[in-house]
Amino acid sequence: MRSVEEQLAFITDAAVTPEPVRIAIANALGLMCAEEVQANSPLPGFPQAAIDGYAIRAVDVGGEKALTGRKAGAPSDGEAVPAPEVERSLPVVGEVPAGSRTPLRLQPKQAVRVYTGAPLPTLADAVLPLEWSDRGRKRVTAHRPVRSGDFVRRVGDDIQPGDVAVSSGTILGPAQIGLLAAVGRNKVLAYPRPRVTIISYGKELVDIDREPGLGQVYDVNSYALAAAAREAGADVTRVGIAEGEPRRIRETLEAHIGRSEVMVISGAVGGAGSQQIREVLDELGDVDTNRVAMHPGSVQGFGLLGEERIPTFLLPSNPVSALVVFEVFIRPLIRLSLGKRNANRRVVRARALNHVESRPGRRGFIRARLMRDAETADYLVEGLGGAAGAPAHLLAGLSEANAIIRIPEDVTEIRPGDVVDVLFITQRS
């Protein structure tokens, strides 16, 4: 029997990372950049107003008399900082909105109304914020001085030509996507989402658009596992139920091997019913069924299929066991393929509220409800499975869970008040 760590190491060694492709930046969120993106031009590309106000020469509003040691403006965030009071009146000779393409030249002792992002007129070296003026339309009176460069975004303040905008290996978040757009890139070389194929097997299964007869059940696993794979960040193909003669099953598998980085087949381990698909799998590659020192989901399979040596998982038919195996082994594999630095769920320490039992010699993964103490902010956890006599297979209990209690192999029971490790799965509203 393999330990959880041994099985996980065996699986991650066989991980297949998709080849990088050029992807539209609109579709690249969450992917890992596979190239070093350099800026070809400065950003901003022209001097522009960092705040709504008036473009002026600082010297015309007493800027030369501003106190040393304290800056009159904050061009980085556009927020005006109090400065010494001054009264200077200048004629307003024009207006420049953001996006204007008409060049304008400022003469000494003149002002031009400008808006955030507007190109600065020639000779203007500062922006007088609206709140530092009387907001005049024909003439404006400055109540405070500004210095040269105040509230101005200079050429290249953000990025200079040749600067690295996004580095290879960076996960593309909203800021990186925005930066790619800012340097004029509409596509980026990135590692795509791993393609995961989900298949269910079992003669007792029917799809949800049919009424199950005696001895039949709905195909739950292909839907649940497909949703779990999408939540992990994969590009998912849900095949549904593989059925028919062995030749037909083989054709189904072969059709998807070359289009997948991961294959997941539920219902292919345990019982005589799985023998048919196991024979087909043996013809296509090397897939080993074994026991892992965990519960639920101890009996599972893993191997490589086809010439491409695609990692393939064989999961139990029980939905709870299948989802737990997915959480422990398949989700980390997907996250690693996406380049995530931490492929595992967040783990918190929580105080148990009820009695939970675990099997000796196996690591327990018990569905649970995680909460916070309103007074102490301590984590509290209520086990939804693992209690004496409680069924471990019920999917409804898993749907109520937002966490999983992780119990070491040498611990057989958790008592109320014990502190345990909890995998934080999702925030429930």
GROMACS .gro file of C-alpha atoms in nm:
model
  429
    1MET     CA    1   0.000   0.000   0.000
    2ARG     CA    2   0.145   0.337  -0.103
    3SER     CA    3   0.145   0.641   0.120
    4VAL     CA    4  -0.027   0.958   0.002
    5GLU     CA    5   0.315   1.123  -0.044
    6GLU     CA    6   0.445   0.834  -0.254
    7GLN     CA    7   0.141   0.835  -0.478
    8LEU     CA    8   0.153   1.213  -0.519
    9ALA     CA    9   0.525   1.204  -0.609
   10PHE     CA   10   0.458   0.926  -0.861
   11ILE     CA   11   0.184   1.137  -1.020
   12THR     CA   12   0.365   1.471  -1.032
   13ASP     CA   13   0.672   1.308  -1.192
   14ALA     CA   14   0.450   1.218  -1.488
   15ALA     CA   15   0.294   1.563  -1.528
   16VAL     CA   16   0.263   1.685  -1.886
   17THR     CA   17   0.294   2.061  -1.935
   18PRO     CA   18   0.119   2.190  -2.250
   19GLU     CA   19   0.339   2.359  -2.511
   20PRO     CA   20   0.310   2.740  -2.497
   21VAL     CA   21   0.083   2.905  -2.753
   22ARG     CA   22  -0.003   3.261  -2.849
   23ILE     CA   23  -0.322   3.358  -2.671
   24ALA     CA   24  -0.530   3.674  -2.690
   25ILE     CA   25  -0.469   3.872  -2.371
   26ALA     CA   26  -0.845   3.881  -2.314
   27ASN     CA   27  -0.829   3.502  -2.262
   28ALA     CA   28  -0.495   3.483  -2.078
   29LEU     CA   29  -0.608   3.555  -1.721
   30GLY     CA   30  -0.457   3.307  -1.476
   31LEU     CA   31  -0.214   3.155  -1.727
   32MET     CA   32   0.165   3.152  -1.696
   33CYS     CA   33   0.355   3.380  -1.932
   34ALA     CA   34   0.607   3.192  -2.149
   35GLU     CA   35   0.801   3.488  -2.285
   36GLU     CA   36   0.973   3.805  -2.173
   37VAL     CA   37   0.764   4.097  -2.296
   38GLN     CA   38   0.962   4.416  -2.351
   39ALA     CA   39   0.824   4.762  -2.413
   40ASN     CA   40   0.903   4.908  -2.755
   41SER     CA   41   0.806   5.262  -2.661
   42PRO     CA   42   0.786   5.471  -2.344
   43LEU     CA   43   0.480   5.473  -2.122
   44PRO     CA   44   0.335   5.734  -2.109
   45GLY     CA   45   0.435   5.825  -2.463
   46PHE     CA   46   0.375   6.198  -2.411
   47PRO     CA   47   0.361   6.438  -2.115
   48GLN     CA   48   0.010   6.424  -1.974
   49ALA     CA   49  -0.198   6.567  -1.693
   50ALA     CA   50  -0.216   6.347  -1.384
   51ILE     CA   51  -0.516   6.536  -1.245
   52ASP     CA   52  -0.800   6.761  -1.359
   53GLY     CA   53  -0.687   7.124  -1.351
   54TYR     CA   54  -0.499   7.385  -1.550
   55ALA     CA   55  -0.179   7.339  -1.749
   56ILE     CA   56   0.057   7.624  -1.659
   57ARG     CA   57   0.417   7.726  -1.618
   58ALA     CA   58   0.498   7.681  -1.249
   59VAL     CA   59   0.686   8.009  -1.242
   60ASP     CA   60   0.366   8.194  -1.337
   61VAL     CA   61   0.190   8.097  -1.012
   62GLY     CA   62   0.479   8.155  -0.775
   63GLY     CA   63   0.627   7.811  -0.804
   64GLU     CA   64   0.974   7.953  -0.762
   65LYS     CA   65   0.874   8.060  -0.407
   66ALA     CA   66   0.742   7.719  -0.297
   67LEU     CA   67   0.888   7.595   0.034
   68THR     CA   68   1.188   7.366   0.001
   69GLY     CA   69   1.172   7.020   0.155
   70ARG     CA   70   0.800   6.979   0.085
   71LYS     CA   71   0.661   6.894  -0.255
   72ALA     CA   72   0.358   7.087  -0.367
   73GLY     CA   73   0.202   6.800  -0.560
   74ALA     CA   74   0.190   6.423  -0.584
   75PRO     CA   75   0.196   6.328  -0.952
   76SER     CA   76   0.205   5.954  -0.878
   77ASP     CA   77  -0.149   5.940  -0.742
   78GLY     CA   78  -0.293   6.275  -0.845
   79GLU     CA   79  -0.382   6.383  -0.490
   80ALA     CA   80  -0.314   6.746  -0.403
   81VAL     CA   81  -0.097   6.813  -0.096
   82PRO     CA   82  -0.145   7.144   0.088
   83ALA     CA   83   0.106   7.413  -0.012
   84PRO     CA   84   0.171   7.776   0.082
   85GLU     CA   85  -0.112   8.010  -0.016
   86VAL     CA   86  -0.064   8.239  -0.318
   87GLU     CA   87  -0.294   8.450  -0.534
   88ARG     CA   88  -0.205   8.463  -0.905
   89SER     CA   89  -0.457   8.515  -1.186
   90LEU     CA   90  -0.402   8.387  -1.541
   91PRO     CA   91  -0.620   8.396  -1.854
   92VAL     CA   92  -0.761   8.057  -1.964
   93VAL     CA   93  -0.688   8.037  -2.336
   94GLY     CA   94  -0.813   7.690  -2.420
   95GLU     CA   95  -0.919   7.346  -2.315
   96VAL     CA   96  -0.759   7.005  -2.377
   97PRO     CA   97  -0.962   6.692  -2.305
   98ALA     CA   98  -0.814   6.344  -2.269
   99GLY     CA   99  -0.756   6.194  -2.610
  100SER     CA  100  -0.703   6.528  -2.784
  101ARG     CA  101  -0.478   6.506  -3.091
  102THR     CA  102  -0.460   6.881  -3.155
  103PRO     CA  103  -0.125   7.026  -3.042
  104LEU     CA  104  -0.148   7.340  -2.832
  105ARG     CA  105   0.126   7.583  -2.736
  106LEU     CA  106   0.110   7.766  -2.405
  107GLN     CA  107   0.242   8.122  -2.384
  108PRO     CA  108   0.394   8.273  -2.069
  109LYS     CA  109   0.141   8.378  -1.807
  110GLN     CA  110  -0.142   8.173  -1.963
  111ALA     CA  111  -0.340   7.868  -1.847
  112VAL     CA  112  -0.515   7.588  -2.037
  113ARG     CA  113  -0.793   7.380  -1.885
  114VAL     CA  114  -0.686   7.011  -1.893
  115TYR     CA  115  -0.837   6.683  -1.783
  116THR     CA  116  -0.670   6.373  -1.642
  117GLY     CA  117  -0.475   6.198  -1.917
  118ALA     CA  118  -0.479   6.498  -2.154
  119PRO     CA  119  -0.158   6.584  -2.340
  120LEU     CA  120   0.016   6.884  -2.190
  121PRO     CA  121   0.051   7.194  -2.411
  122THR     CA  122   0.401   7.285  -2.518
  123LEU     CA  123   0.589   7.493  -2.255
  124ALA     CA  124   0.354   7.383  -1.975
  125ASP     CA  125   0.553   7.215  -1.697
  126ALA     CA  126   0.290   7.167  -1.424
  127VAL     CA  127  -0.081   7.126  -1.360
  128LEU     CA  128  -0.266   7.344  -1.112
  129PRO     CA  129  -0.529   7.121  -0.944
  130LEU     CA  130  -0.889   7.241  -0.959
  131GLU     CA  131  -0.914   7.249  -0.579
  132TRP     CA  132  -0.618   7.488  -0.562
  133SER     CA  133  -0.798   7.741  -0.782
  134ASP     CA  134  -1.123   7.933  -0.813
  135ARG     CA  135  -1.219   7.704  -1.107
  136GLY     CA  136  -1.250   8.002  -1.339
  137ARG     CA  137  -1.346   7.955  -1.703
  138LYS     CA  138  -1.205   8.272  -1.860
  139ARG     CA  139  -0.952   8.351  -1.590
  140VAL     CA  140  -0.825   8.127  -1.316
  141THR     CA  141  -0.687   8.235  -0.983
  142ALA     CA  142  -0.429   8.007  -0.821
  143HIS     CA  143  -0.462   7.990  -0.443
  144ARG     CA  144  -0.142   7.786  -0.400
  145PRO     CA  145   0.180   7.746  -0.598
  146VAL     CA  146   0.293   7.434  -0.785
  147ARG     CA  147   0.643   7.333  -0.883
  148SER     CA  148   0.773   7.231  -1.220
  149GLY     CA  149   0.667   6.868  -1.281
  150ASP     CA  150   0.386   6.865  -1.024
  151PHE     CA  151   0.083   6.661  -1.132
  152VAL     CA  152   0.246   6.574  -1.462
  153ARG     CA  153   0.309   6.224  -1.594
  154ARG     CA  154   0.640   6.253  -1.777
  155VAL     CA  155   0.735   6.052  -2.085
  156GLY     CA  156   0.854   5.709  -1.970
  157ASP     CA  157   0.764   5.763  -1.604
  158ASP     CA  158   0.604   5.417  -1.600
  159ILE     CA  159   0.807   5.222  -1.858
  160GLN     CA  160   1.107   5.303  -2.075
  161PRO     CA  161   1.176   5.137  -2.413
  162GLY     CA  162   1.347   4.805  -2.351
  163ASP     CA  163   1.206   4.765  -2.001
  164VAL     CA  164   1.058   4.423  -1.921
  165ALA     CA  165   0.684   4.470  -1.886
  166VAL     CA  166   0.602   4.106  -1.802
  167SER     CA  167   0.861   3.837  -1.723
  168SER     CA  168   0.851   3.476  -1.833
  169GLY     CA  169   0.703   3.258  -1.559
  170THR     CA  170   0.472   3.532  -1.432
  171ILE     CA  171   0.110   3.437  -1.366
  172LEU     CA  172  -0.101   3.675  -1.573
  173GLY     CA  173  -0.334   3.858  -1.337
  174PRO     CA  174  -0.543   4.170  -1.404
  175ALA     CA  175  -0.242   4.402  -1.357
  176GLN     CA  176  -0.027   4.205  -1.601
  177ILE     CA  177  -0.307   4.190  -1.858
  178GLY     CA  178  -0.345   4.567  -1.827
  179LEU     CA  179   0.030   4.616  -1.868
  180LEU     CA  180   0.034   4.403  -2.183
  181ALA     CA  181  -0.243   4.618  -2.324
  182ALA     CA  182  -0.053   4.933  -2.221
  183VAL     CA  183   0.252   4.828  -2.426
  184GLY     CA  184   0.034   4.743  -2.725
  185ARG     CA  185   0.032   4.363  -2.705
  186ASN     CA  186  -0.293   4.195  -2.806
  187LYS     CA  187  -0.148   3.843  -2.776
  188VAL     CA  188   0.104   3.681  -2.546
  189LEU     CA  189   0.292   3.351  -2.547
  190ALA     CA  190   0.156   3.156  -2.251
  191TYR     CA  191   0.110   2.803  -2.127
  192PRO     CA  192  -0.254   2.712  -2.198
  193ARG     CA  193  -0.487   2.550  -1.953
  194PRO     CA  194  -0.422   2.175  -1.935
  195ARG     CA  195  -0.683   1.979  -2.128
  196VAL     CA  196  -0.861   1.733  -1.901
  197THR     CA  197  -1.094   1.464  -2.035
  198ILE     CA  198  -1.357   1.324  -1.798
  199ILE     CA  199  -1.514   0.982  -1.868
  200SER     CA  200  -1.754   0.771  -1.662
  201TYR     CA  201  -1.777   0.394  -1.689
  202GLY     CA  202  -2.038   0.157  -1.555
  203LYS     CA  203  -2.318  -0.050  -1.701
  204GLU     CA  204  -2.548   0.085  -1.430
  205LEU     CA  205  -2.509   0.445  -1.545
  206VAL     CA  206  -2.753   0.656  -1.745
  207ASP     CA  207  -2.722   1.020  -1.840
  208ILE     CA  208  -2.939   1.277  -1.665
  209ASP     CA  209  -3.161   1.323  -1.971
  210ARG     CA  210  -3.292   0.965  -1.929
  211GLU     CA  211  -3.507   0.809  -1.661
  212PRO     CA  212  -3.308   0.539  -1.473
  213GLY     CA  213  -3.465   0.196  -1.462
  214LEU     CA  214  -3.432  -0.074  -1.201
  215GLY     CA  215  -3.068  -0.108  -1.099
  216GLN     CA  216  -2.963   0.208  -1.283
  217VAL     CA  217  -2.832   0.538  -1.146
  218TYR     CA  218  -2.755   0.876  -1.294
  219ASP     CA  219  -2.403   0.953  -1.410
  220VAL     CA  220  -2.299   1.188  -1.130
  221ASN     CA  221  -1.923   1.165  -1.155
  222SER     CA  222  -1.863   1.303  -1.503
  223TYR     CA  223  -2.053   1.621  -1.411
  224ALA     CA  224  -1.902   1.659  -1.064
  225LEU     CA  225  -1.546   1.586  -1.176
  226ALA     CA  226  -1.576   1.814  -1.480
  227ALA     CA  227  -1.688   2.096  -1.253
  228ALA     CA  228  -1.398   2.027  -1.016
  229ALA     CA  229  -1.148   2.032  -1.303
  230ARG     CA  230  -1.284   2.363  -1.435
  231GLU     CA  231  -1.267   2.511  -1.086
  232ALA     CA  232  -0.902   2.404  -1.071
  233GLY     CA  233  -0.834   2.593  -1.395
  234ALA     CA  234  -0.842   2.318  -1.660
  235ASP     CA  235  -0.992   2.319  -2.008
  236VAL     CA  236  -1.240   2.034  -1.967
  237THR     CA  237  -1.401   1.788  -2.209
  238ARG     CA  238  -1.679   1.587  -2.045
  239VAL     CA  239  -1.724   1.276  -2.257
  240GLY     CA  240  -1.990   1.126  -2.035
  241ILE     CA  241  -2.048   0.752  -2.025
  242ALA     CA  242  -1.816   0.514  -2.212
  243GLU     CA  243  -2.033   0.220  -2.311
  244GLY     CA  244  -2.071  -0.057  -2.566
  245GLU     CA  245  -1.833  -0.327  -2.683
  246PRO     CA  246  -1.460  -0.309  -2.602
  247ARG     CA  247  -1.384  -0.189  -2.957
  248ARG     CA  248  -1.616   0.106  -2.914
  249ILE     CA  249  -1.471   0.191  -2.571
  250ARG     CA  250  -1.120   0.177  -2.716
  251GLU     CA  251  -1.219   0.413  -2.997
  252THR     CA  252  -1.358   0.657  -2.742
  253LEU     CA  253  -1.038   0.651  -2.539
  254GLU     CA  254  -0.809   0.678  -2.843
  255ALA     CA  255  -1.004   0.974  -2.974
  256HIS     CA  256  -0.925   1.174  -2.661
  257ILE     CA  257  -0.574   1.060  -2.571
  258GLY     CA  258  -0.411   1.289  -2.824
  259ARG     CA  259  -0.624   1.585  -2.718
  260SER     CA  260  -0.560   1.567  -2.346
  261GLU     CA  261  -0.291   1.638  -2.091
  262VAL     CA  262  -0.488   1.446  -1.826
  263MET     CA  263  -0.753   1.175  -1.850
  264VAL     CA  264  -0.987   1.087  -1.565
  265ILE     CA  265  -1.201   0.773  -1.576
  266SER     CA  266  -1.438   0.707  -1.290
  267GLY     CA  267  -1.585   0.364  -1.221
  268ALA     CA  268  -1.282   0.182  -1.365
  269VAL     CA  269  -1.155   0.035  -1.038
  270GLY     CA  270  -1.307  -0.227  -0.810
  271GLY     CA  271  -1.552  -0.503  -0.888
  272ALA     CA  272  -1.594  -0.736  -1.182
  273GLY     CA  273  -1.775  -0.466  -1.378
  274SER     CA  274  -1.453  -0.276  -1.437
  275GLN     CA  275  -1.272  -0.572  -1.592
  276GLN     CA  276  -1.381  -0.490  -1.947
  277ILE     CA  277  -1.245  -0.136  -1.950
  278ARG     CA  278  -0.931  -0.249  -1.766
  279GLU     CA  279  -0.853  -0.488  -2.054
  280VAL     CA  280  -0.891  -0.201  -2.301
  281LEU     CA  281  -0.664   0.021  -2.091
  282ASP     CA  282  -0.396  -0.251  -2.078
  283GLU     CA  283  -0.390  -0.246  -2.460
  284LEU     CA  284  -0.341   0.132  -2.469
  285GLY     CA  285  -0.077   0.178  -2.203
  286ASP     CA  286   0.043   0.101  -1.855
  287VAL     CA  287  -0.217   0.177  -1.587
  288ASP     CA  288  -0.168   0.037  -1.239
  289THR     CA  289  -0.445  -0.017  -0.986
  290ASN     CA  290  -0.331  -0.006  -0.625
  291ARG     CA  291  -0.426   0.090  -0.274
  292VAL     CA  292  -0.325   0.421  -0.122
  293ALA     CA  293  -0.314   0.468   0.255
  294MET     CA  294  -0.608   0.708   0.265
  295HIS     CA  295  -0.983   0.706   0.305
  296PRO     CA  296  -1.214   0.747   0.133
  297GLY     CA  297  -1.081   0.652  -0.211
  298SER     CA  298  -0.816   0.400  -0.111
  299VAL     CA  299  -0.857   0.188  -0.425
  300GLN     CA  300  -0.753   0.391  -0.730
  301GLY     CA  301  -0.545   0.367  -1.044
  302PHE     CA  302  -0.287   0.573  -1.225
  303GLY     CA  303  -0.076   0.527  -1.534
  304LEU     CA  304   0.018   0.653  -1.879
  305LEU     CA  305  -0.179   0.598  -2.199
  306GLY     CA  306  -0.085   0.614  -2.565
  307GLU     CA  307   0.234   0.716  -2.736
  308GLU     CA  308   0.197   1.058  -2.577
  309ARG     CA  309   0.212   0.894  -2.230
  310ILE     CA  310  -0.087   1.087  -2.101
  311PRO     CA  311  -0.137   1.074  -1.721
  312THR     CA  312  -0.457   0.878  -1.663
  313PHE     CA  313  -0.647   0.838  -1.337
  314LEU     CA  314  -0.887   0.557  -1.250
  315LEU     CA  315  -1.129   0.670  -0.980
  316PRO     CA  316  -1.387   0.488  -0.769
  317SER     CA  317  -1.748   0.497  -0.881
  318ASN     CA  318  -1.860   0.646  -0.549
  319PRO     CA  319  -1.893   1.024  -0.603
  320VAL     CA  320  -1.756   1.122  -0.261
  321SER     CA  321  -1.451   0.898  -0.298
  322ALA     CA  322  -1.396   1.018  -0.656
  323LEU     CA  323  -1.406   1.384  -0.554
  324VAL     CA  324  -1.171   1.328  -0.260
  325VAL     CA  325  -0.918   1.150  -0.485
  326PHE     CA  326  -0.951   1.438  -0.732
  327GLU     CA  327  -0.888   1.691  -0.454
  328VAL     CA  328  -0.581   1.512  -0.320
  329PHE     CA  329  -0.409   1.412  -0.645
  330ILE     CA  330  -0.559   1.554  -0.964
  331ARG     CA  331  -0.618   1.914  -0.858
  332PRO     CA  332  -0.252   1.967  -0.756
  333LEU     CA  333  -0.144   1.824  -1.093
  334ILE     CA  334  -0.364   2.076  -1.277
  335ARG     CA  335  -0.241   2.364  -1.064
  336LEU     CA  336   0.123   2.269  -1.123
  337SER     CA  337   0.058   2.258  -1.498
  338LEU     CA  338  -0.075   2.613  -1.471
  339GLY     CA  339   0.250   2.720  -1.307
  340LYS     CA  340   0.098   2.797  -0.967
  341ARG     CA  341   0.364   2.832  -0.699
  342ASN     CA  342   0.140   2.671  -0.438
  343ALA     CA  343  -0.059   2.388  -0.592
  344ASN     CA  344  -0.223   2.285  -0.266
  345ARG     CA  345  -0.522   2.418  -0.081
  346ARG     CA  346  -0.479   2.656   0.209
  347VAL     CA  347  -0.453   2.467   0.538
  348VAL     CA  348  -0.574   2.617   0.866
  349ARG     CA  349  -0.575   2.487   1.221
  350ALA     CA  350  -0.923   2.453   1.369
  351ARG     CA  351  -1.083   2.326   1.687
  352ALA     CA  352  -1.312   2.027   1.638
  353LEU     CA  353  -1.673   2.062   1.748
  354ASN     CA  354  -1.772   1.697   1.729
  355HIS     CA  355  -1.636   1.345   1.744
  356VAL     CA  356  -1.480   1.210   1.423
  357GLU     CA  357  -1.335   0.864   1.364
  358SER     CA  358  -1.063   0.765   1.117
  359ARG     CA  359  -0.927   0.433   0.998
  360PRO     CA  360  -0.595   0.319   1.147
  361GLY     CA  361  -0.300   0.331   0.912
  362ARG     CA  362  -0.477   0.556   0.660
  363ARG     CA  363  -0.484   0.931   0.623
  364GLY     CA  364  -0.839   1.051   0.663
  365PHE     CA  365  -0.997   1.320   0.445
  366ILE     CA  366  -1.326   1.395   0.617
  367ARG     CA  367  -1.573   1.644   0.470
  368ALA     CA  368  -1.644   1.924   0.713
  369ARG     CA  369  -1.796   2.266   0.772
  370LEU     CA  370  -1.540   2.535   0.868
  371MET     CA  371  -1.647   2.846   1.057
  372ARG     CA  372  -1.507   3.128   1.277
  373ASP     CA  373  -1.580   3.202   1.641
  374ALA     CA  374  -1.748   3.543   1.648
  375GLU     CA  375  -1.569   3.647   1.970
  376THR     CA  376  -1.221   3.497   1.936
  377ALA     CA  377  -1.199   3.468   1.552
  378ASP     CA  378  -1.064   3.113   1.607
  379TYR     CA  379  -1.141   2.855   1.340
  380LEU     CA  380  -1.397   2.591   1.435
  381VAL     CA  381  -1.473   2.281   1.233
  382GLU     CA  382  -1.766   2.041   1.232
  383GLY     CA  383  -1.709   1.701   1.073
  384LEU     CA  384  -1.986   1.600   0.833
  385GLY     CA  385  -1.854   1.248   0.790
  386GLY     CA  386  -1.644   1.009   0.992
  387ALA     CA  387  -1.870   0.998   1.293
  388ALA     CA  388  -1.939   0.654   1.432
  389GLY     CA  389  -2.205   0.491   1.216
  390ALA     CA  390  -2.219   0.781   0.971
  391PRO     CA  391  -2.228   0.678   0.602
  392ALA     CA  392  -1.919   0.796   0.411
  393HIS     CA  393  -2.071   0.782   0.063
  394LEU     CA  394  -2.345   1.044   0.077
  395LEU     CA  395  -2.297   1.324  -0.177
  396ALA     CA  396  -2.543   1.555  -0.001
  397GLY     CA  397  -2.306   1.579   0.294
  398LEU     CA  398  -2.020   1.674   0.065
  399SER     CA  399  -2.228   1.951  -0.092
  400GLU     CA  400  -2.267   2.105   0.256
  401ALA     CA  401  -1.892   2.101   0.316
  402ASN     CA  402  -1.657   2.394   0.264
  403ALA     CA  403  -1.351   2.215   0.402
  404ILE     CA  404  -1.187   1.877   0.456
  405ILE     CA  405  -1.039   1.761   0.787
  406ARG     CA  406  -0.702   1.595   0.728
  407ILE     CA  407  -0.632   1.327   0.987
  408PRO     CA  408  -0.285   1.166   1.017
  409GLU     CA  409  -0.242   0.793   0.964
  410ASP     CA  410  -0.163   0.729   1.332
  411VAL     CA  411  -0.477   0.905   1.463
  412THR     CA  412  -0.799   0.706   1.482
  413GLU     CA  413  -1.032   0.959   1.641
  414ILE     CA  414  -1.081   1.330   1.689
  415ARG     CA  415  -1.253   1.446   2.007
  416PRO     CA  416  -1.440   1.774   2.057
  417GLY     CA  417  -1.183   2.042   2.138
  418ASP     CA  418  -0.895   1.876   1.952
  419VAL     CA  419  -0.707   2.099   1.708
  420VAL     CA  420  -0.684   1.956   1.356
  421ASP     CA  421  -0.555   2.046   1.010
  422VAL     CA  422  -0.830   2.159   0.774
  423LEU     CA  423  -0.810   2.208   0.396
  424PHE     CA  424  -1.005   2.520   0.313
  425ILE     CA  425  -1.200   2.433  -0.006
  426THR     CA  426  -1.434   2.723  -0.067
  427GLN     CA  427  -1.604   3.017   0.100
  428ARG     CA  428  -1.972   2.948   0.147
  429SER     CA  429  -2.205   3.248   0.169
   0.00000   0.00000   0.00000
